[in-house]
Amino acid sequence: MKYDYLIVGAGLFGAVFAHEAQKKGKRCLVIDKRSHIGGNVYTEEQDGIQVHKYGAHIFHTSDRAIWDYVNQFAEFNNYINAPVAVYRDELYNLPFNMNTFSKMWNIKTPQEAKDKITEQIESLQLGEPKNLEEQALSLVGRDVYEKLIKGYTEKQWGRDCKDLPSFIIRRLPLRFTYDNNYFNDRYQGIPVGGYTQLVQRLLTGIEVQLNTDYFTFKGADYDRVVFTGQIDEYYQYRFGPLQYRSVRFETERLACDNYQGNAVVNYTEREVPYTRVIEHKHFEFGTQPVTIISREYSMEWEPGVEPYYPVNNEENNQLYEQYRALAAQEDKVLFGGRLGQYRYYDMDQVIAAALAAADAIC
Ligand code: FAD
Ligand code: UDP
C-alpha cells in the first residue's frame, strides 16, 4: 500500500491535517503510539461522565472560521469556564476581576481596585517587565501576585517566577468588571459527548494504527511525513533535549453527586502539592449520582512520561531554533502541533495551524 502521507500522532493537529488531506484526495495513514486517538484532548466515558484523561479541555476561540469548523464535527454546549482559587482558607474568583479584587481588599468600585494596584506597584519601581514576576506585579500588584500567582506558577512550572517568560501570565484576562469568564474569546464550549467523538469524526474513512511508535514503525510506503511528536526526539536530541512540563493525574470516583461545586478549583498556595482539582461532570452540567475528580500534579518531563507543556523560556527557545533550522531543510517532513513546533498552542490555534499546513502543501 502506498500513502501520500504518514501522519504521526492522532491528536488534533494530525486528525485535522488527515481530514483535510483526505478531502483533497490524498491517501493518509495515521499512527499513534498511544492506544487511542485524540492525543491530549482524549476523553473517556465513565459512569456517564466524560473524563478528560489528560487534563481539562475547554474549547474557546475568537476565530469564527475555526468555530464553524469544529461545529461540523460536534455540537458544543454553553459551558463557560469560571475557575475558583483556594488560597489557605480564602476563596477567590478567577480570572483576576472585580470579584477577586473586592474579596481581596474589601472594595467595590473599579477605581478603588485600580488605586489599590497602583499603590502596590508604585513602590516597586518596575520598568518594562522582563519576566513573569515583573509582569504579574505590574498588572495586579503584590497581594494578588503573592496569593494567587506565585505559588501556583512555581508549582506548575517548577521554576521561579523570575525565570519564566511574561507571556504565560498574559494568557489570563485581567478586567475591572464583575465577570468570572476565564476567557475573553467570542466562542466557548465543550463538545457534547466528548472530544474523542469529535476526533473520531475527523478521522472517518482514514486508516489509523494505534500502539505504533514512529521510531520503530516499518512496513508502509509513503511519500511524506507529518510529525506531531517531539521535534528534539525526532532528531535524536542532537543539540540536547528541550524541556517540557508533565502532569500526573490522580483520578478518583466519589460516591457523592457534587464534590466541589465547580469544574475547576485551583490551589494557589505552594504547600498544597497539586495545582488544581477538576470535577469532570460540571463540564457537561452532569446530574449523575456519583462524581469523578482529578488532582493535577505538575512535574518535570523526563523520558518515559508524557510531555505536556513546552517550557518556552529563552534557553529552550534558542535550542528549538536549532531544531527548527534542521526542520526547514526537510522537504518530505512537516512538523506540527504543540510538540512538533514547541509552542504553547491552544486547541483552536492547533486547528488553525493544521488547516493552514494542509492548505499549503496538499
Ligand atoms: P497532542 O494532542 O499531544 O498529539 C500528539 C500525538 O502524537 C499524541 O497522541 C502522541 O501520542 C503522538 N505521538 C508522539 N510521538 C509519537 C511517536 N513517536 N509515534 C507515534 N505517535 C506519537 N487547549 C485549549 O484550547 N483549551 C484548554 O482548556 C486546554 N487545556 C489543556 C490542559 C492541559 C493539561 C494540556 C496539557 C493542554 C491543554 N490545552 C488546551 C492544549 C491542547 O491540549 C493542545 O493544543 C492540543 O491537544 C495539541 O494537539 P497536538 O495534536 O499538537 O498534540
Ligand atoms: N496562573 C496562576 N494562578 C492560577 C491560574 C493560572 O498564576 O490560579 C498562571 C500560571 O502561571 C499558569 C498561567 O497563569 O501557567 C496560565 O494559566 P492557564 O490556566 O492558561 O494554564 P493552562 O490551562 O495552560 O494549564
Short mmCIF file of C-alpha atoms and ligand atoms in Angstrom, two decimals:
data_model
loop_
_atom_site.label_atom_id
_atom_site.label_comp_id
_atom_site.label_asym_id
_atom_site.label_seq_id
_atom_site.Cartn_x
_atom_site.Cartn_y
_atom_site.Cartn_z
CA MET A 1 0.00 0.00 0.00
CA LYS A 2 1.32 3.42 -0.94
CA TYR A 3 0.33 6.51 1.07
CA ASP A 4 0.75 10.18 0.28
CA TYR A 5 1.13 10.97 3.96
CA LEU A 6 2.21 9.14 7.06
CA ILE A 7 0.78 11.23 9.89
CA VAL A 8 2.48 10.65 13.21
CA GLY A 9 0.07 11.50 16.03
CA ALA A 10 -3.72 11.16 16.16
CA GLY A 11 -4.11 14.38 18.19
CA LEU A 12 -5.89 17.44 16.89
CA PHE A 13 -3.13 18.51 14.51
CA GLY A 14 -2.80 15.05 12.97
CA ALA A 15 -6.55 14.46 12.75
CA VAL A 16 -7.35 17.84 11.16
CA PHE A 17 -4.47 17.52 8.71
CA ALA A 18 -5.55 13.98 7.76
CA HIS A 19 -9.16 15.08 7.31
CA GLU A 20 -8.19 17.93 5.00
CA ALA A 21 -5.67 15.86 3.05
CA GLN A 22 -8.25 13.14 2.50
CA LYS A 23 -10.71 15.75 1.25
CA LYS A 24 -8.13 16.68 -1.36
CA GLY A 25 -7.87 13.09 -2.49
CA LYS A 26 -4.68 12.20 -0.61
CA ARG A 27 -4.20 8.82 0.95
CA CYS A 28 -3.23 9.02 4.62
CA LEU A 29 -2.11 6.62 7.29
CA VAL A 30 -2.29 7.95 10.84
CA ILE A 31 -0.24 6.25 13.55
CA ASP A 32 -0.11 6.93 17.27
CA LYS A 33 1.96 5.31 19.96
CA ARG A 34 -0.91 5.61 22.43
CA SER A 35 -3.76 3.09 22.49
CA HIS A 36 -6.35 5.71 21.49
CA ILE A 37 -6.95 8.65 19.16
CA GLY A 38 -7.33 12.28 20.28
CA GLY A 39 -3.91 12.95 21.78
CA ASN A 40 -4.26 15.18 24.82
CA VAL A 41 -7.90 16.05 24.19
CA TYR A 42 -8.88 12.40 24.65
CA THR A 43 -12.00 11.89 26.79
CA GLU A 44 -13.37 8.61 28.10
CA GLU A 45 -16.82 7.95 29.46
CA GLN A 46 -17.12 6.63 32.99
CA ASP A 47 -20.43 6.48 34.91
CA GLY A 48 -21.96 8.62 32.15
CA ILE A 49 -19.32 11.32 32.75
CA GLN A 50 -16.83 12.38 30.06
CA VAL A 51 -13.47 12.22 31.83
CA HIS A 52 -10.76 14.48 30.36
CA LYS A 53 -7.94 11.98 30.72
CA TYR A 54 -5.09 14.40 30.01
CA GLY A 55 -6.42 17.43 31.83
CA ALA A 56 -9.39 19.76 31.48
CA HIS A 57 -10.02 20.98 27.93
CA ILE A 58 -12.30 23.93 27.30
CA PHE A 59 -12.68 24.96 23.71
CA HIS A 60 -12.50 28.71 23.16
CA THR A 61 -11.76 30.87 20.15
CA SER A 62 -12.47 34.25 18.64
CA ASP A 63 -11.98 32.90 15.16
CA ARG A 64 -15.37 32.39 13.55
CA ALA A 65 -13.97 30.10 10.84
CA ILE A 66 -12.44 27.75 13.44
CA TRP A 67 -15.64 27.74 15.49
CA ASP A 68 -17.68 26.85 12.39
CA TYR A 69 -15.10 24.20 11.52
CA VAL A 70 -15.31 22.34 14.85
CA ASN A 71 -19.08 22.63 14.93
CA GLN A 72 -19.22 20.42 11.83
CA PHE A 73 -17.92 17.54 13.94
CA ALA A 74 -19.66 18.08 17.27
CA GLU A 75 -22.37 20.03 18.98
CA PHE A 76 -20.92 22.33 21.62
CA ASN A 77 -22.67 23.13 24.89
CA ASN A 78 -22.74 26.56 26.53
CA TYR A 79 -20.18 25.85 29.27
CA ILE A 80 -18.27 28.93 30.41
CA ASN A 81 -15.11 28.34 32.40
CA ALA A 82 -15.07 30.21 35.71
CA PRO A 83 -12.48 28.65 38.00
CA VAL A 84 -12.26 29.25 41.71
CA ALA A 85 -8.94 29.68 43.51
CA VAL A 86 -8.31 28.45 47.03
CA TYR A 87 -5.51 30.12 48.96
CA ARG A 88 -5.28 28.71 52.51
CA ASP A 89 -8.79 29.29 53.91
CA GLU A 90 -9.62 32.04 51.43
CA LEU A 91 -11.59 31.58 48.24
CA TYR A 92 -11.32 33.83 45.17
CA ASN A 93 -12.84 34.04 41.71
CA LEU A 94 -10.65 33.81 38.64
CA PRO A 95 -9.58 35.28 36.31
CA PHE A 96 -8.48 38.49 38.02
CA ASN A 97 -11.60 40.64 38.05
CA MET A 98 -13.73 42.80 40.33
CA ASN A 99 -14.95 39.75 42.28
CA THR A 100 -11.31 38.87 43.03
CA PHE A 101 -10.36 42.43 43.98
CA SER A 102 -13.47 43.01 46.04
CA LYS A 103 -12.78 39.89 48.12
CA MET A 104 -9.05 40.67 48.39
CA TRP A 105 -9.39 44.28 49.52
CA ASN A 106 -12.99 44.69 50.58
CA ILE A 107 -13.62 47.31 47.91
CA LYS A 108 -16.46 47.82 45.46
CA THR A 109 -15.55 50.02 42.52
CA PRO A 110 -13.11 49.64 39.62
CA GLN A 111 -11.44 52.91 40.63
CA GLU A 112 -10.79 51.58 44.14
CA ALA A 113 -9.27 48.42 42.66
CA LYS A 114 -7.05 50.39 40.28
CA ASP A 115 -5.93 52.71 43.10
CA LYS A 116 -5.03 49.72 45.25
CA ILE A 117 -2.98 48.12 42.46
CA THR A 118 -1.24 51.41 41.67
CA GLU A 119 -0.41 51.90 45.35
CA GLN A 120 1.10 48.39 45.47
CA ILE A 121 3.22 48.72 42.36
CA GLU A 122 4.45 52.30 42.84
CA SER A 123 6.96 51.31 45.48
CA LEU A 124 8.34 48.52 43.26
CA GLN A 125 9.60 50.87 40.53
CA LEU A 126 9.08 48.37 37.75
CA GLY A 127 10.19 49.17 34.21
CA GLU A 128 9.28 47.10 31.15
CA PRO A 129 8.51 43.63 32.64
CA LYS A 130 11.33 41.22 31.88
CA ASN A 131 9.86 38.08 33.40
CA LEU A 132 6.63 36.59 34.72
CA GLU A 133 7.07 38.01 38.22
CA GLU A 134 7.54 41.58 37.00
CA GLN A 135 4.70 41.19 34.52
CA ALA A 136 2.31 39.87 37.17
CA LEU A 137 3.28 42.51 39.74
CA SER A 138 2.84 45.31 37.26
CA LEU A 139 -0.61 44.04 36.26
CA VAL A 140 -2.21 43.15 39.59
CA GLY A 141 0.06 44.27 42.43
CA ARG A 142 1.69 42.37 45.23
CA ASP A 143 -1.32 40.87 47.08
CA VAL A 144 -2.81 39.11 44.07
CA TYR A 145 0.65 38.02 42.94
CA GLU A 146 1.57 36.55 46.34
CA LYS A 147 -1.76 34.81 46.93
CA LEU A 148 -2.95 33.71 43.51
CA ILE A 149 0.03 33.61 41.16
CA LYS A 150 3.40 32.94 42.77
CA GLY A 151 2.71 29.57 44.42
CA TYR A 152 0.56 28.21 41.60
CA THR A 153 3.01 29.23 38.90
CA GLU A 154 6.04 27.85 40.70
CA LYS A 155 4.24 24.52 41.21
CA GLN A 156 3.02 24.45 37.63
CA TRP A 157 6.36 25.26 36.03
CA GLY A 158 8.85 24.06 38.68
CA ARG A 159 10.74 27.31 38.19
CA ASP A 160 11.00 30.65 39.92
CA CYS A 161 8.61 33.28 38.51
CA LYS A 162 11.68 35.40 37.72
CA ASP A 163 12.91 32.67 35.35
CA LEU A 164 9.68 32.36 33.36
CA PRO A 165 8.54 34.34 30.31
CA SER A 166 5.95 37.03 30.90
CA PHE A 167 3.61 35.82 28.11
CA ILE A 168 2.47 32.91 30.31
CA ILE A 169 0.62 35.21 32.69
CA ARG A 170 -0.75 37.37 29.89
CA ARG A 171 -2.79 34.33 28.86
CA LEU A 172 -5.17 35.24 31.67
CA PRO A 173 -7.68 38.07 31.30
CA LEU A 174 -7.50 40.98 33.73
CA ARG A 175 -10.65 43.02 33.90
CA PHE A 176 -12.30 45.60 36.07
CA THR A 177 -15.81 44.23 35.70
CA TYR A 178 -17.60 41.58 37.77
CA ASP A 179 -17.11 38.88 35.13
CA ASN A 180 -15.65 35.47 36.01
CA ASN A 181 -15.34 34.15 32.45
CA TYR A 182 -11.79 32.75 32.24
CA PHE A 183 -11.55 33.58 28.55
CA ASN A 184 -12.13 36.72 26.52
CA ASP A 185 -12.98 34.75 23.40
CA ARG A 186 -16.21 35.16 21.48
CA TYR A 187 -16.97 31.41 21.31
CA GLN A 188 -16.63 28.81 24.07
CA GLY A 189 -17.98 25.38 24.97
CA ILE A 190 -17.42 21.66 25.43
CA PRO A 191 -18.31 19.15 22.72
CA VAL A 192 -21.35 17.22 23.86
CA GLY A 193 -20.38 13.55 24.10
CA GLY A 194 -16.67 14.31 24.47
CA TYR A 195 -13.66 15.23 22.38
CA THR A 196 -12.89 11.66 21.33
CA GLN A 197 -16.08 11.54 19.30
CA LEU A 198 -15.12 14.80 17.59
CA VAL A 199 -11.71 13.40 16.63
CA GLN A 200 -13.33 10.12 15.55
CA ARG A 201 -15.49 12.10 13.12
CA LEU A 202 -12.46 13.95 11.78
CA LEU A 203 -10.81 10.61 11.11
CA THR A 204 -13.80 8.97 9.41
CA GLY A 205 -12.60 6.88 6.47
CA ILE A 206 -8.93 7.30 7.37
CA GLU A 207 -6.70 4.39 8.29
CA VAL A 208 -5.44 4.63 11.86
CA GLN A 209 -2.92 2.36 13.51
CA LEU A 210 -2.67 2.68 17.30
CA ASN A 211 0.05 1.42 19.68
CA THR A 212 2.50 2.23 16.91
CA ASP A 213 5.65 4.25 17.57
CA TYR A 214 7.12 6.05 14.58
CA PHE A 215 10.65 5.24 15.68
CA THR A 216 10.09 1.51 15.41
CA PHE A 217 7.44 1.59 12.67
CA LYS A 218 8.17 -0.28 9.48
CA GLY A 219 6.25 -1.72 6.61
CA ALA A 220 4.42 1.18 4.96
CA ASP A 221 5.36 3.04 1.85
CA TYR A 222 4.70 6.80 1.97
CA ASP A 223 5.81 9.99 0.26
CA ARG A 224 5.80 12.43 3.13
CA VAL A 225 5.60 12.54 6.91
CA VAL A 226 3.62 14.88 9.13
CA PHE A 227 5.23 14.60 12.53
CA THR A 228 3.42 15.86 15.66
CA GLY A 229 5.68 14.26 18.29
CA GLN A 230 8.67 15.92 19.96
CA ILE A 231 10.93 17.60 17.42
CA ASP A 232 14.02 17.05 19.58
CA GLU A 233 13.29 13.32 19.79
CA TYR A 234 12.88 13.18 16.02
CA TYR A 235 16.45 14.45 15.69
CA GLN A 236 17.68 12.12 18.46
CA TYR A 237 18.31 15.05 20.80
CA ARG A 238 21.24 16.08 18.61
CA PHE A 239 21.56 19.52 20.18
CA GLY A 240 20.36 18.37 23.61
CA PRO A 241 16.83 17.80 24.97
CA LEU A 242 14.21 20.55 25.07
CA GLN A 243 12.47 20.97 28.41
CA TYR A 244 8.79 20.14 28.92
CA ARG A 245 6.49 20.01 31.89
CA SER A 246 4.49 16.90 32.52
CA VAL A 247 1.44 16.29 34.68
CA ARG A 248 0.46 13.34 36.84
CA PHE A 249 -3.29 12.88 37.30
CA GLU A 250 -4.73 11.26 40.39
CA THR A 251 -8.30 10.37 39.47
CA GLU A 252 -10.93 9.30 41.99
CA ARG A 253 -14.57 8.23 41.73
CA LEU A 254 -16.56 9.53 44.67
CA ALA A 255 -19.93 8.38 45.93
CA CYS A 256 -21.40 11.86 46.05
CA ASP A 257 -23.13 13.86 43.36
CA ASN A 258 -21.25 17.13 43.77
CA TYR A 259 -17.79 17.31 45.34
CA GLN A 260 -16.60 20.87 44.81
CA GLY A 261 -19.45 22.69 43.05
CA ASN A 262 -17.31 23.76 40.11
CA ALA A 263 -15.43 22.11 37.25
CA VAL A 264 -12.09 23.72 38.10
CA VAL A 265 -10.71 24.63 41.52
CA ASN A 266 -7.11 25.91 41.64
CA TYR A 267 -4.98 25.56 44.76
CA THR A 268 -2.67 28.52 44.62
CA GLU A 269 -0.53 28.05 47.73
CA ARG A 270 2.85 26.36 47.38
CA GLU A 271 2.23 23.93 50.24
CA VAL A 272 -0.68 22.05 48.58
CA PRO A 273 1.14 19.63 46.26
CA TYR A 274 -1.39 19.67 43.41
CA THR A 275 -2.21 22.67 41.22
CA ARG A 276 -5.88 22.08 40.57
CA VAL A 277 -8.78 19.69 41.06
CA ILE A 278 -11.09 19.01 38.13
CA GLU A 279 -14.63 17.71 38.68
CA HIS A 280 -15.40 16.41 35.21
CA LYS A 281 -19.20 16.22 35.34
CA HIS A 282 -19.56 20.00 35.63
CA PHE A 283 -18.23 20.50 32.09
CA GLU A 284 -21.48 18.97 30.87
CA PHE A 285 -23.77 20.02 33.73
CA GLY A 286 -23.94 16.34 34.76
CA THR A 287 -26.63 15.08 37.11
CA GLN A 288 -25.19 11.61 37.79
CA PRO A 289 -25.41 10.33 41.39
CA VAL A 290 -21.61 9.88 41.52
CA THR A 291 -18.72 12.12 40.57
CA ILE A 292 -15.15 11.84 39.23
CA ILE A 293 -12.36 14.19 40.21
CA SER A 294 -8.74 14.51 39.09
CA ARG A 295 -5.95 16.17 41.05
CA GLU A 296 -3.17 17.54 38.85
CA TYR A 297 0.42 17.24 39.99
CA SER A 298 2.87 19.10 37.84
CA MET A 299 6.31 17.58 37.25
CA GLU A 300 9.40 17.96 35.08
CA TRP A 301 9.33 15.86 31.93
CA GLU A 302 11.79 13.01 31.59
CA PRO A 303 11.87 10.20 29.03
CA GLY A 304 9.07 7.73 29.74
CA VAL A 305 6.44 10.26 30.86
CA GLU A 306 4.16 12.35 28.63
CA PRO A 307 5.39 15.79 27.61
CA TYR A 308 2.57 18.33 28.01
CA TYR A 309 3.83 21.89 28.11
CA PRO A 310 6.83 23.26 26.23
CA VAL A 311 8.87 25.46 28.59
CA ASN A 312 9.24 28.44 26.28
CA ASN A 313 11.96 30.33 28.15
CA GLU A 314 14.87 31.91 26.29
CA GLU A 315 17.22 28.98 26.70
CA ASN A 316 14.73 26.47 25.27
CA ASN A 317 13.57 28.78 22.51
CA GLN A 318 17.17 29.14 21.34
CA LEU A 319 17.64 25.40 21.38
CA TYR A 320 14.38 24.95 19.48
CA GLU A 321 15.62 27.37 16.82
CA GLN A 322 18.45 24.93 16.09
CA TYR A 323 15.96 22.11 15.57
CA ARG A 324 13.70 24.36 13.53
CA ALA A 325 16.59 25.17 11.20
CA LEU A 326 17.06 21.44 10.59
CA ALA A 327 13.32 21.01 10.03
CA ALA A 328 13.32 23.85 7.50
CA GLN A 329 15.70 21.87 5.30
CA GLU A 330 13.36 18.86 5.11
CA ASP A 331 11.22 18.61 2.02
CA LYS A 332 9.49 15.35 2.96
CA VAL A 333 8.75 16.02 6.64
CA LEU A 334 6.48 18.63 8.17
CA PHE A 335 6.47 19.29 11.93
CA GLY A 336 3.19 20.32 13.51
CA GLY A 337 1.38 20.78 16.81
CA ARG A 338 2.41 21.56 20.37
CA LEU A 339 5.37 19.20 20.38
CA GLY A 340 6.40 19.40 16.74
CA GLN A 341 6.55 23.19 16.84
CA TYR A 342 7.39 23.50 20.54
CA ARG A 343 4.64 26.08 21.12
CA TYR A 344 2.11 26.61 23.92
CA TYR A 345 -0.74 26.21 21.43
CA ASP A 346 -4.41 26.13 22.44
CA MET A 347 -6.75 23.81 20.55
CA ASP A 348 -8.07 26.50 18.22
CA GLN A 349 -4.54 27.53 17.30
CA VAL A 350 -3.54 23.93 16.58
CA ILE A 351 -6.55 23.51 14.33
CA ALA A 352 -5.79 26.75 12.51
CA ALA A 353 -2.16 25.67 12.04
CA ALA A 354 -3.18 22.25 10.70
CA LEU A 355 -5.67 23.80 8.27
CA ALA A 356 -3.01 26.23 7.04
CA ALA A 357 -0.49 23.41 6.63
CA ALA A 358 -2.92 21.24 4.68
CA ASP A 359 -3.86 24.20 2.53
CA ALA A 360 -0.24 24.98 1.79
CA ILE A 361 1.06 21.54 0.93
CA CYS A 362 -1.75 19.19 -0.06
P1 FAD B 1 -1.11 16.07 21.04
O1 FAD B 1 -2.52 16.09 21.48
O2 FAD B 1 -0.04 15.97 22.08
O3 FAD B 1 -0.95 14.88 19.99
C1 FAD B 1 0.29 14.37 19.60
C2 FAD B 1 0.13 12.87 19.44
O4 FAD B 1 1.32 12.35 18.86
C3 FAD B 1 -0.08 12.14 20.76
O5 FAD B 1 -1.25 11.37 20.72
C4 FAD B 1 1.17 11.26 20.88
O6 FAD B 1 0.91 10.00 21.47
C5 FAD B 1 1.58 11.10 19.43
N1 FAD B 1 3.00 10.80 19.26
C6 FAD B 1 4.05 11.49 19.76
N2 FAD B 1 5.22 10.89 19.41
C7 FAD B 1 4.89 9.81 18.67
C8 FAD B 1 5.65 8.79 18.04
N3 FAD B 1 6.98 8.76 18.12
N4 FAD B 1 5.00 7.82 17.37
C9 FAD B 1 3.63 7.82 17.31
N5 FAD B 1 2.87 8.75 17.90
C10 FAD B 1 3.47 9.75 18.57
N6 FAD B 1 -6.19 23.93 24.87
C11 FAD B 1 -7.34 24.65 24.84
O7 FAD B 1 -7.68 25.24 23.81
N7 FAD B 1 -8.17 24.70 25.96
C12 FAD B 1 -7.86 24.07 27.11
O8 FAD B 1 -8.61 24.14 28.08
C13 FAD B 1 -6.64 23.32 27.17
N8 FAD B 1 -6.30 22.67 28.30
C14 FAD B 1 -5.13 21.97 28.33
C15 FAD B 1 -4.81 21.30 29.51
C16 FAD B 1 -3.64 20.55 29.59
C17 FAD B 1 -3.29 19.83 30.86
C18 FAD B 1 -2.78 20.48 28.46
C19 FAD B 1 -1.51 19.71 28.52
C20 FAD B 1 -3.10 21.14 27.28
C21 FAD B 1 -4.29 21.89 27.20
N9 FAD B 1 -4.66 22.53 26.03
C22 FAD B 1 -5.82 23.26 26.00
C23 FAD B 1 -3.85 22.43 24.79
C24 FAD B 1 -4.29 21.28 23.88
O9 FAD B 1 -4.16 20.06 24.57
C25 FAD B 1 -3.39 21.26 22.64
O10 FAD B 1 -3.45 22.49 21.97
C26 FAD B 1 -3.72 20.16 21.63
O11 FAD B 1 -4.20 18.99 22.22
C27 FAD B 1 -2.46 19.86 20.85
O12 FAD B 1 -2.72 18.91 19.83
P2 FAD B 1 -1.48 18.23 19.09
O13 FAD B 1 -2.06 17.39 18.01
O14 FAD B 1 -0.49 19.27 18.74
O15 FAD B 1 -0.74 17.36 20.20
N1 UDP B 2 -1.96 31.01 36.85
C1 UDP B 2 -1.81 31.43 38.14
N2 UDP B 2 -2.78 31.15 39.05
C2 UDP B 2 -3.90 30.49 38.71
C3 UDP B 2 -4.06 30.06 37.38
C4 UDP B 2 -3.07 30.33 36.47
O1 UDP B 2 -0.81 32.03 38.48
O2 UDP B 2 -4.75 30.25 39.59
C5 UDP B 2 -0.86 31.29 35.88
C6 UDP B 2 0.13 30.12 35.78
O3 UDP B 2 1.42 30.66 35.59
C7 UDP B 2 -0.32 29.42 34.53
C8 UDP B 2 -0.75 30.60 33.67
O4 UDP B 2 -1.36 31.50 34.59
O5 UDP B 2 0.71 28.68 33.93
C9 UDP B 2 -1.71 30.27 32.56
O6 UDP B 2 -2.85 29.65 33.12
P1 UDP B 2 -3.78 28.69 32.29
O7 UDP B 2 -4.98 28.39 33.09
O8 UDP B 2 -3.93 29.27 30.93
O9 UDP B 2 -2.86 27.39 32.22
P2 UDP B 2 -3.10 26.02 31.43
O10 UDP B 2 -4.58 25.87 31.20
O11 UDP B 2 -2.33 26.16 30.17
O12 UDP B 2 -2.58 24.98 32.35
#
